[in-house]
N, CA and C of each residue as an Amber inpcrd file, in Angstrom:
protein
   447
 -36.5220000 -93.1490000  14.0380000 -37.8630000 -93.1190000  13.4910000
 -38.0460000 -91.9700000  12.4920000 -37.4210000 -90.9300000  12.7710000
 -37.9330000 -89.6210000  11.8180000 -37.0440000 -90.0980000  10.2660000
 -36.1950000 -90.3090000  11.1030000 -35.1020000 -90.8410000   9.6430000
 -35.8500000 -91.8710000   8.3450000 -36.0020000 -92.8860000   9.1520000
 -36.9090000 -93.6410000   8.3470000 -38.2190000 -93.0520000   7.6940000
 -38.9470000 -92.5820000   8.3370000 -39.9960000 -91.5770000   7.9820000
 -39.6270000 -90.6300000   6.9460000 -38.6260000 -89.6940000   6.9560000
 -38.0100000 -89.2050000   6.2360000 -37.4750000 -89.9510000   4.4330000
 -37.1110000 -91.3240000   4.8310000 -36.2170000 -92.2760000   3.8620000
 -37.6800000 -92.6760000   2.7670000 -39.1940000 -92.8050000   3.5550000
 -40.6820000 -93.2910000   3.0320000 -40.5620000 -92.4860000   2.4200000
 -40.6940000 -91.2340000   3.2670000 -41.4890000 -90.0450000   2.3120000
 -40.6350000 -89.6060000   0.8410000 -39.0040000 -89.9620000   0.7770000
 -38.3310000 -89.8880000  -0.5770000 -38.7860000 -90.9140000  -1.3650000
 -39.1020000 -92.0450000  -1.0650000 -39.5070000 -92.8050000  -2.1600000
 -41.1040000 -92.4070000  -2.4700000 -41.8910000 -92.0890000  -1.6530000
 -43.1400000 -91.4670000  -2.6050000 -42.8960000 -90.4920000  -3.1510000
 -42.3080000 -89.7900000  -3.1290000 -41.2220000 -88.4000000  -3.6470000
 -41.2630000 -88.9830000  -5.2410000 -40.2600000 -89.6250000  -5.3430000
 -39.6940000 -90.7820000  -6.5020000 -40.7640000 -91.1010000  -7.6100000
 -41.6630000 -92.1650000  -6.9410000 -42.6480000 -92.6090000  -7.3150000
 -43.6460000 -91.4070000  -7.9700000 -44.1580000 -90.5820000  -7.2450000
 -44.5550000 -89.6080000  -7.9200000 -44.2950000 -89.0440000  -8.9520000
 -42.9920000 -88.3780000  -8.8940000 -42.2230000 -88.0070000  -9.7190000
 -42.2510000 -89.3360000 -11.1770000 -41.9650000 -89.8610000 -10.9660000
 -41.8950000 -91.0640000 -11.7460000 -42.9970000 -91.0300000 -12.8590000
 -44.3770000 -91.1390000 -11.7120000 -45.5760000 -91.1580000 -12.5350000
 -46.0090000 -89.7670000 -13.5260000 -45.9130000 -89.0500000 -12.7110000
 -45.6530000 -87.5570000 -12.9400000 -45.0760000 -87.1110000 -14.4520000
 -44.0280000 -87.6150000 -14.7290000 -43.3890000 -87.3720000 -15.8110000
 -43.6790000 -88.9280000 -17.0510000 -44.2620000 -89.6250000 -16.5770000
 -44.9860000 -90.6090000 -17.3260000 -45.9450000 -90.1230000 -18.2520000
 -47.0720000 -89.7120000 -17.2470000 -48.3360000 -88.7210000 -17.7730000
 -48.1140000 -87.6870000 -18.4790000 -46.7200000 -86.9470000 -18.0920000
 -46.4770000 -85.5120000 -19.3720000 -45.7350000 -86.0130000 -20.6170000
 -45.1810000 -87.1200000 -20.5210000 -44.0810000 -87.7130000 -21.6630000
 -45.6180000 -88.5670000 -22.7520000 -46.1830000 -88.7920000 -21.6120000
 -48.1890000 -89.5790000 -22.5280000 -48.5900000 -88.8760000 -22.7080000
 -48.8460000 -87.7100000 -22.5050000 -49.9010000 -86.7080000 -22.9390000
 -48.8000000 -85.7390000 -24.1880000 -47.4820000 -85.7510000 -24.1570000
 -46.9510000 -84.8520000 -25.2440000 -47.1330000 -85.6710000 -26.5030000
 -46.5660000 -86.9190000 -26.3240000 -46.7470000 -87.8780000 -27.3110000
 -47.7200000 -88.3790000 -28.0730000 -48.7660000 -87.7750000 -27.4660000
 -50.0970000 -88.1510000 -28.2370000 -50.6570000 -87.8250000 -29.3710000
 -50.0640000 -86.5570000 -29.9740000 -50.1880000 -85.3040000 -30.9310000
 -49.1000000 -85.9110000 -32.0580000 -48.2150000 -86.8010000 -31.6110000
 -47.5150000 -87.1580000 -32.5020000 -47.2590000 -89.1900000 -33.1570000
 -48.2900000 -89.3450000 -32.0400000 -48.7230000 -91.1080000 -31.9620000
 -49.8530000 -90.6320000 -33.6200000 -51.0150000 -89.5430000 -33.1910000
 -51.9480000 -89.7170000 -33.6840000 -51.8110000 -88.9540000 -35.2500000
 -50.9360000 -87.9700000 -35.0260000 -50.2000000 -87.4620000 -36.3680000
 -49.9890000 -88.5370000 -37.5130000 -49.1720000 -89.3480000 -36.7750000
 -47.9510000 -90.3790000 -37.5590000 -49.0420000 -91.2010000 -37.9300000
 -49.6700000 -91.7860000 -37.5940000 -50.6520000 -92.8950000 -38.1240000
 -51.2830000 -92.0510000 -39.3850000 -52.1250000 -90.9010000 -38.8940000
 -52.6910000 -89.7890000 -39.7410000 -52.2650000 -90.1130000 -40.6460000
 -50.9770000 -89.1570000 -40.9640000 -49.9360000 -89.3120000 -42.0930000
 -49.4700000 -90.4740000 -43.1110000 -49.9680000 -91.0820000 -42.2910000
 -49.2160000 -93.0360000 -43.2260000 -50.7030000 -92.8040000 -43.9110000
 -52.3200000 -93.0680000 -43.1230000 -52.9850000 -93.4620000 -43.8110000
 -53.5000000 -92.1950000 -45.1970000 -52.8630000 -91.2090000 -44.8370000
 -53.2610000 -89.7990000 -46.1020000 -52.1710000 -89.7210000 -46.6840000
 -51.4150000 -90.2090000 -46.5870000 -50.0160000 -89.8500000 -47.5210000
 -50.3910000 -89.8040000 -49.0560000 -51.3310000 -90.3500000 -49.6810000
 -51.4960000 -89.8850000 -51.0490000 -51.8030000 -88.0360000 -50.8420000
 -53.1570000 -87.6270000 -50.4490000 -53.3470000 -86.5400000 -49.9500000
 -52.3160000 -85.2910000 -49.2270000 -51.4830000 -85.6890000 -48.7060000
 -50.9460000 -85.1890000 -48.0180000 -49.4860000 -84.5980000 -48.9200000
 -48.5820000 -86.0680000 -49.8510000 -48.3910000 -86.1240000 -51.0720000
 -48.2520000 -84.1780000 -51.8540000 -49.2020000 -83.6220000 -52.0380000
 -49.2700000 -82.6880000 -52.9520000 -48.4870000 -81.4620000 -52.0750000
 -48.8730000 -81.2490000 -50.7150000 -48.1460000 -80.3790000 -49.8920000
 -46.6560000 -80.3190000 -50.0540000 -46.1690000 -81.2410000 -49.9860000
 -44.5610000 -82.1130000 -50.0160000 -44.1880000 -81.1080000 -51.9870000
 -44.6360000 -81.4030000 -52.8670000 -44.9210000 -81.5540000 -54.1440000
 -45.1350000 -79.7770000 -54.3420000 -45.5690000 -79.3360000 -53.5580000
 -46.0880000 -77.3730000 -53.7390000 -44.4220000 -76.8090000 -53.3050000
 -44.1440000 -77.8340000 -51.4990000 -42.9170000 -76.9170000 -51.1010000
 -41.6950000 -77.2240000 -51.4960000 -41.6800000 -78.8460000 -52.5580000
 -40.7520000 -78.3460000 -53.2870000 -40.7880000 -77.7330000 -54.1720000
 -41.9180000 -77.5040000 -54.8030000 -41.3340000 -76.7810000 -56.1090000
 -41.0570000 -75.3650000 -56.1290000 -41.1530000 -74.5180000 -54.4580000
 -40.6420000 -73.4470000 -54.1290000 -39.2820000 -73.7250000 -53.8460000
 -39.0280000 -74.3090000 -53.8610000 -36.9190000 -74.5150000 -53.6030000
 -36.4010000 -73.6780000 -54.8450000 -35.1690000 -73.1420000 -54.0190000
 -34.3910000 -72.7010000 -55.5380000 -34.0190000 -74.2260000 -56.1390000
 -33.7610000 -73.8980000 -57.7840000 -33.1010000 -74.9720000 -58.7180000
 -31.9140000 -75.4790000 -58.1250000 -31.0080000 -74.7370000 -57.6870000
 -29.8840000 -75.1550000 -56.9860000 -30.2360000 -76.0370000 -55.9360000
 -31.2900000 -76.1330000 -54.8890000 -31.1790000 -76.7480000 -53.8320000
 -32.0010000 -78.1920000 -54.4390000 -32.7670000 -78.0710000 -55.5440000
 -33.4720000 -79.3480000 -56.0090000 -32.2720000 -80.6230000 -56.8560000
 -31.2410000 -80.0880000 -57.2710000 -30.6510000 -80.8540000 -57.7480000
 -29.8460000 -81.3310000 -56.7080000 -29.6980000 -81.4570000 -55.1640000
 -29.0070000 -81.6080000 -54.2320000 -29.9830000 -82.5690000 -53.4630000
 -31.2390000 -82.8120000 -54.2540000 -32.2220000 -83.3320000 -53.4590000
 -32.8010000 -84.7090000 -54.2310000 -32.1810000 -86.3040000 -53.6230000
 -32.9440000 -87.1720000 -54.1530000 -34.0690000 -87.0180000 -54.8400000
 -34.1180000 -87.6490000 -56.0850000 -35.6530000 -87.6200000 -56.6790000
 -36.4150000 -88.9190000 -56.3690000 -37.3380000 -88.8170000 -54.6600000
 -38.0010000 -89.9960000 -53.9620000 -38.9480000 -88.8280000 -53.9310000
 -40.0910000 -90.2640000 -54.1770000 -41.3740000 -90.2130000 -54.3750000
 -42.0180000 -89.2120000 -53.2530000 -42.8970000 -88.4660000 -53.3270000
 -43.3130000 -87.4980000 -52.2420000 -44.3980000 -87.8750000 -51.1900000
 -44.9450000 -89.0790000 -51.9420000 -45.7640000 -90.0680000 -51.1180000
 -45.1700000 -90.9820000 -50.1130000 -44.0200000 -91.1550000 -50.4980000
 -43.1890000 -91.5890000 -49.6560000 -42.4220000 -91.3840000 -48.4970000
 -41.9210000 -89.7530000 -48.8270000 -41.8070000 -89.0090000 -47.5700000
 -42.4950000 -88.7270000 -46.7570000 -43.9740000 -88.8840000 -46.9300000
 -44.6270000 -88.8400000 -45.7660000 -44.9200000 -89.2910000 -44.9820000
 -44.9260000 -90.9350000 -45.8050000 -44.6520000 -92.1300000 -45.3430000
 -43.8780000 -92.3080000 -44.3700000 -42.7500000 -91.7910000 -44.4440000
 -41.4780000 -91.6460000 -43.4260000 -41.6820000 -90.8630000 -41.9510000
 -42.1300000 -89.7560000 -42.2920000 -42.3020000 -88.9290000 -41.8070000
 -43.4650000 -89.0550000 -40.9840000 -44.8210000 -89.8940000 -41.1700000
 -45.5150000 -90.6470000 -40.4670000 -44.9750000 -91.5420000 -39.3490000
 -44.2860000 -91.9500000 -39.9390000 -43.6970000 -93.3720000 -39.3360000
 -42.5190000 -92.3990000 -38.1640000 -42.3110000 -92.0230000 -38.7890000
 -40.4270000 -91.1000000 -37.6170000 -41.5490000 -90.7510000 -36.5490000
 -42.5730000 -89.9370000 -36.5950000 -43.8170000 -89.1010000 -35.8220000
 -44.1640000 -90.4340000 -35.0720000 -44.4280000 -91.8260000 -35.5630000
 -45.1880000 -92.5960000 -34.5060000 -44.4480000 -93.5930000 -34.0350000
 -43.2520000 -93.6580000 -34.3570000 -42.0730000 -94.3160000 -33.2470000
 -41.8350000 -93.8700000 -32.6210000 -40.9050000 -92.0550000 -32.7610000
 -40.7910000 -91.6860000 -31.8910000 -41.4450000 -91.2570000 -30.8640000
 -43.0440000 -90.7950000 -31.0140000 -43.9750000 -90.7020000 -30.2400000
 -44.4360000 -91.9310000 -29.1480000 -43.7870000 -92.9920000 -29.9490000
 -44.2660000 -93.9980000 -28.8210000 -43.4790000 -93.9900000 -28.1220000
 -41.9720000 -94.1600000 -28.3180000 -41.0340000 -94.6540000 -27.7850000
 -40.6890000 -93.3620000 -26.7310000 -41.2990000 -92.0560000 -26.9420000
 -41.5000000 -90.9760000 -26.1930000 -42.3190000 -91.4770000 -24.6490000
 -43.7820000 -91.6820000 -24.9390000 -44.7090000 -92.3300000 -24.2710000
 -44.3560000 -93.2130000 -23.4580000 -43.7150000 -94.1940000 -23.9690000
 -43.2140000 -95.2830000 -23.3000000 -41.4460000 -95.1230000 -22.1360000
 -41.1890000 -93.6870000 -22.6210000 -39.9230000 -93.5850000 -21.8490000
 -38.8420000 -94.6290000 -22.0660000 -39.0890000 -94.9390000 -23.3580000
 -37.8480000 -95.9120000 -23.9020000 -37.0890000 -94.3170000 -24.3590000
 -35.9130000 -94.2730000 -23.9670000 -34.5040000 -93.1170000 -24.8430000
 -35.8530000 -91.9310000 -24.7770000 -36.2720000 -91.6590000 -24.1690000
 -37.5090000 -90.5000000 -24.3990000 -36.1220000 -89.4820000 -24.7500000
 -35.5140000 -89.0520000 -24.3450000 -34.6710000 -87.7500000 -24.7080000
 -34.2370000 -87.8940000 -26.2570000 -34.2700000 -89.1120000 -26.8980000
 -33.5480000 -88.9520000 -28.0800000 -35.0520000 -89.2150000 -29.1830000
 -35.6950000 -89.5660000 -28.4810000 -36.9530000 -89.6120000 -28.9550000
 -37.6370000 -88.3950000 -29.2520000 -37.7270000 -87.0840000 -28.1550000
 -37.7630000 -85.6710000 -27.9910000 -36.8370000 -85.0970000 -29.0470000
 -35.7970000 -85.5910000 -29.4310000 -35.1690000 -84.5330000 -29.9860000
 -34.9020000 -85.0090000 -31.3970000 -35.4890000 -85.9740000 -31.6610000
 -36.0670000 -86.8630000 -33.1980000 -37.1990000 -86.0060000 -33.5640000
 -38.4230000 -85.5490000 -33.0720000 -39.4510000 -85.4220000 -33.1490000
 -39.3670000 -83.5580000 -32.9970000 -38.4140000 -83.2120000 -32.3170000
 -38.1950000 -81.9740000 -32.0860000 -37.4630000 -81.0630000 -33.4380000
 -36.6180000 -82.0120000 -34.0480000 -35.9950000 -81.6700000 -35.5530000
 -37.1240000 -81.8430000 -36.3260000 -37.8970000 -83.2160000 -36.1750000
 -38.5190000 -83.6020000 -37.4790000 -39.4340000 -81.9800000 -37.9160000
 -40.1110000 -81.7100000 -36.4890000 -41.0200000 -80.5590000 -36.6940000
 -41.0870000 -79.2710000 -36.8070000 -39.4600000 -78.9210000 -36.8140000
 -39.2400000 -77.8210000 -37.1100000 -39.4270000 -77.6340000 -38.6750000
 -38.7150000 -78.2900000 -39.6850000 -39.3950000 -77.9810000 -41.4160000
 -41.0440000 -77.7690000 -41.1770000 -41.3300000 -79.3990000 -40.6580000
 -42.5020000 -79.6460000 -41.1330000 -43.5210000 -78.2180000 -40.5310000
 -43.1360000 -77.7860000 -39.5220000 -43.6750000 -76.4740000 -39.3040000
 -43.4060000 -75.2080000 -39.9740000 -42.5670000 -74.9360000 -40.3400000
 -42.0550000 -73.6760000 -41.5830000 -42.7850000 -73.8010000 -42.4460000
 -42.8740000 -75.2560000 -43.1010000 -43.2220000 -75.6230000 -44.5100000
 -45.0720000 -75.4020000 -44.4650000 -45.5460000 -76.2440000 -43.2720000
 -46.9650000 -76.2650000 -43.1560000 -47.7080000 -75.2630000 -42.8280000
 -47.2730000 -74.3190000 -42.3380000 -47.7290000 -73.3320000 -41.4640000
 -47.0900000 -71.8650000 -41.8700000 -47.0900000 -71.5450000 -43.4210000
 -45.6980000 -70.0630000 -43.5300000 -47.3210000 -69.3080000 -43.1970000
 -47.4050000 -68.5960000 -42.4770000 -48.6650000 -67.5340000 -42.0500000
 -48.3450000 -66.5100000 -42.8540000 -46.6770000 -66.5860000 -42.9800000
 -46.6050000 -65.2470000 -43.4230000 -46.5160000 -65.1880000 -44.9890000
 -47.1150000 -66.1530000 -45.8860000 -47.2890000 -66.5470000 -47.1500000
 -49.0490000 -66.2010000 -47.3800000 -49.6900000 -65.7120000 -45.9180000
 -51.0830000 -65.7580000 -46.2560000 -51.9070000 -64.6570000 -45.7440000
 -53.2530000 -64.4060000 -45.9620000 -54.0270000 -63.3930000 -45.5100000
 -54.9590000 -63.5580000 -44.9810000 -55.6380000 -62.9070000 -44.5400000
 -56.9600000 -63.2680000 -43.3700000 -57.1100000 -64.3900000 -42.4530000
 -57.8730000 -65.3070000 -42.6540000 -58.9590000 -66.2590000 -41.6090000
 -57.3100000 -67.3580000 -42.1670000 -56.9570000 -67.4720000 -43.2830000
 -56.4900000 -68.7370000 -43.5460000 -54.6720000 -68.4640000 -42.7530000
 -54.4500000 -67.0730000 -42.9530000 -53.6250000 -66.5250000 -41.7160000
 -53.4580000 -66.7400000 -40.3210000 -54.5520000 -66.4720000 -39.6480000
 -54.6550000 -66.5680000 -38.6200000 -54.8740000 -68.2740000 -38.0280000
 -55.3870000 -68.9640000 -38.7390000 -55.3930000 -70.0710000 -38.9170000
 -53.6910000 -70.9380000 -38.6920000 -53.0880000 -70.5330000 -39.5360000
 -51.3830000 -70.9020000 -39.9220000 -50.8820000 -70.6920000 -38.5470000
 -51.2820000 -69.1560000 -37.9970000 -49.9810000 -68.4960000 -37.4870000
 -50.5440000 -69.3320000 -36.0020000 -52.1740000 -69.7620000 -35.6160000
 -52.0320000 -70.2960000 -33.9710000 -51.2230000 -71.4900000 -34.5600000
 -51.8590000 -72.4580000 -35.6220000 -50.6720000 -73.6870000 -35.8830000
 -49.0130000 -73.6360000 -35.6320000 -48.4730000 -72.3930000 -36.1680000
 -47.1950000 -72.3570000 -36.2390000 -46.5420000 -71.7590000 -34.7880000
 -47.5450000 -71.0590000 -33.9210000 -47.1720000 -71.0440000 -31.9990000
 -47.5830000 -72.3110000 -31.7960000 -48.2480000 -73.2130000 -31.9910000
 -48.5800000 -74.1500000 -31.1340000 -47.5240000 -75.1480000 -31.3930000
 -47.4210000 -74.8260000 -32.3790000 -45.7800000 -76.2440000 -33.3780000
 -44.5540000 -75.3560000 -32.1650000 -44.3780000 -74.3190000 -31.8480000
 -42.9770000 -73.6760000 -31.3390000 -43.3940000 -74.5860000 -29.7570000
 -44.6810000 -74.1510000 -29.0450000 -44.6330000 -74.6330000 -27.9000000
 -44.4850000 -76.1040000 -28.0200000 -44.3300000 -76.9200000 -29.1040000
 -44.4070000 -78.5930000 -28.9730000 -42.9940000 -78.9250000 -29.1350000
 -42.3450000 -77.9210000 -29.6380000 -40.6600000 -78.2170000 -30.1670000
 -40.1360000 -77.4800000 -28.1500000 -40.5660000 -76.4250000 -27.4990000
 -40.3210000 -75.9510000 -26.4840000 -39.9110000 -77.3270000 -25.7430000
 -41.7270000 -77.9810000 -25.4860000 -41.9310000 -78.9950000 -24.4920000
 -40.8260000 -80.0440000 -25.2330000 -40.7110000 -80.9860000 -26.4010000
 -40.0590000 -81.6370000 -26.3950000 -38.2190000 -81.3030000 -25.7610000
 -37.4370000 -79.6450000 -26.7550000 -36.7590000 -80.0510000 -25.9850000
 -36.6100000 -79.3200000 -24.4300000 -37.3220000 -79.4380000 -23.9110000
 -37.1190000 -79.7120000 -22.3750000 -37.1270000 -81.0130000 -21.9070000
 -37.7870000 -81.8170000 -22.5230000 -37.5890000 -83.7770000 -22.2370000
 -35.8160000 -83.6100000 -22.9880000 -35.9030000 -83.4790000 -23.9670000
 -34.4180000 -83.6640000 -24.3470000 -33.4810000 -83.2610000 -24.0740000
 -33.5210000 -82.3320000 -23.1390000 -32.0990000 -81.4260000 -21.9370000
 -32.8540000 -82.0440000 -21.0150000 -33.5530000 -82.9000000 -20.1550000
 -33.7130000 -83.3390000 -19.1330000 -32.5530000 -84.0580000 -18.7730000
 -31.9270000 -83.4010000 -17.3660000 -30.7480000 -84.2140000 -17.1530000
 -29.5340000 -83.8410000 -17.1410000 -29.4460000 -82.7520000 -18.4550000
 -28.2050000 -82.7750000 -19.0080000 -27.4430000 -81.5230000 -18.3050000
 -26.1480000 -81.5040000 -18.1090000 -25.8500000 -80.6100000 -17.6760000
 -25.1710000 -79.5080000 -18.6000000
């Protein structure tokens, strides 16, 4: 009897667990479901950002760099943000999904967020964006070493 009792209580164990990491893999993904759509529908807008940080590249690194449309990359970059966010959510490959979304946001955080390119209110502004981008690359990869030894 205890055994069996014992054998229940691992599968609500399980189950929990299960749900448990459902709800944190839905709730990380959400920032990047709602991003990615964002992004597709502003990509003209959005467009000029793409368009400022290249034209801070050295000359050397621009001629190493397709000449595609900048409206377009965001396009992409929308789209990478709301697949992998779903497919995060949904615990389809969530680890490779985490670590899609975990690269994508490392530029896009340098690039969006240099605090240290700025002064005052619009500073302080950048720099919680650019901790809050480190803790989202943290949480993802911890889904993406989930497991691994």
């Amino acid at each position: 009897d205890a055994q069996e009792s014992r054998g229940l209580g691992d599968v609500y164990k399980r189950q929990f667990m299960s749900l448990a990491k459902f709800t944190a893999r839905s709730l990380l993904s959400a920032i990047f479901i709602t991003g990615g759509l964002d992004e597709i529908k502003k990509a003209d807008q959005l467009s000029e950002a793409v368009d400022g940080l290249l034209s801070k590249l050295p000359k050397s690194s621009c001629s190493q760099i397709p000449d595609v449309d900048s409206t377009l990359l965001v396009k992409v970059n929308g789209a990478t943000m709301l697949a992998a966010g779903s497919l995060l959510a949904l615990g389809i490959k969530p680890r490779l999904a985490a670590t899609v979304l975990a690269a994508q946001l490392v530029p896009v955080t340098a690039a969006g967020h240099a605090f240290w390119e700025k002064e005052g209110a619009e500073k302080q502004g950048d720099q919680i964006q650019f901790c809050k981008n480190l803790g989202l690359i943290g949480s993802l990869l911890t889904v993406a070493l989930d497991g691994a030894k």
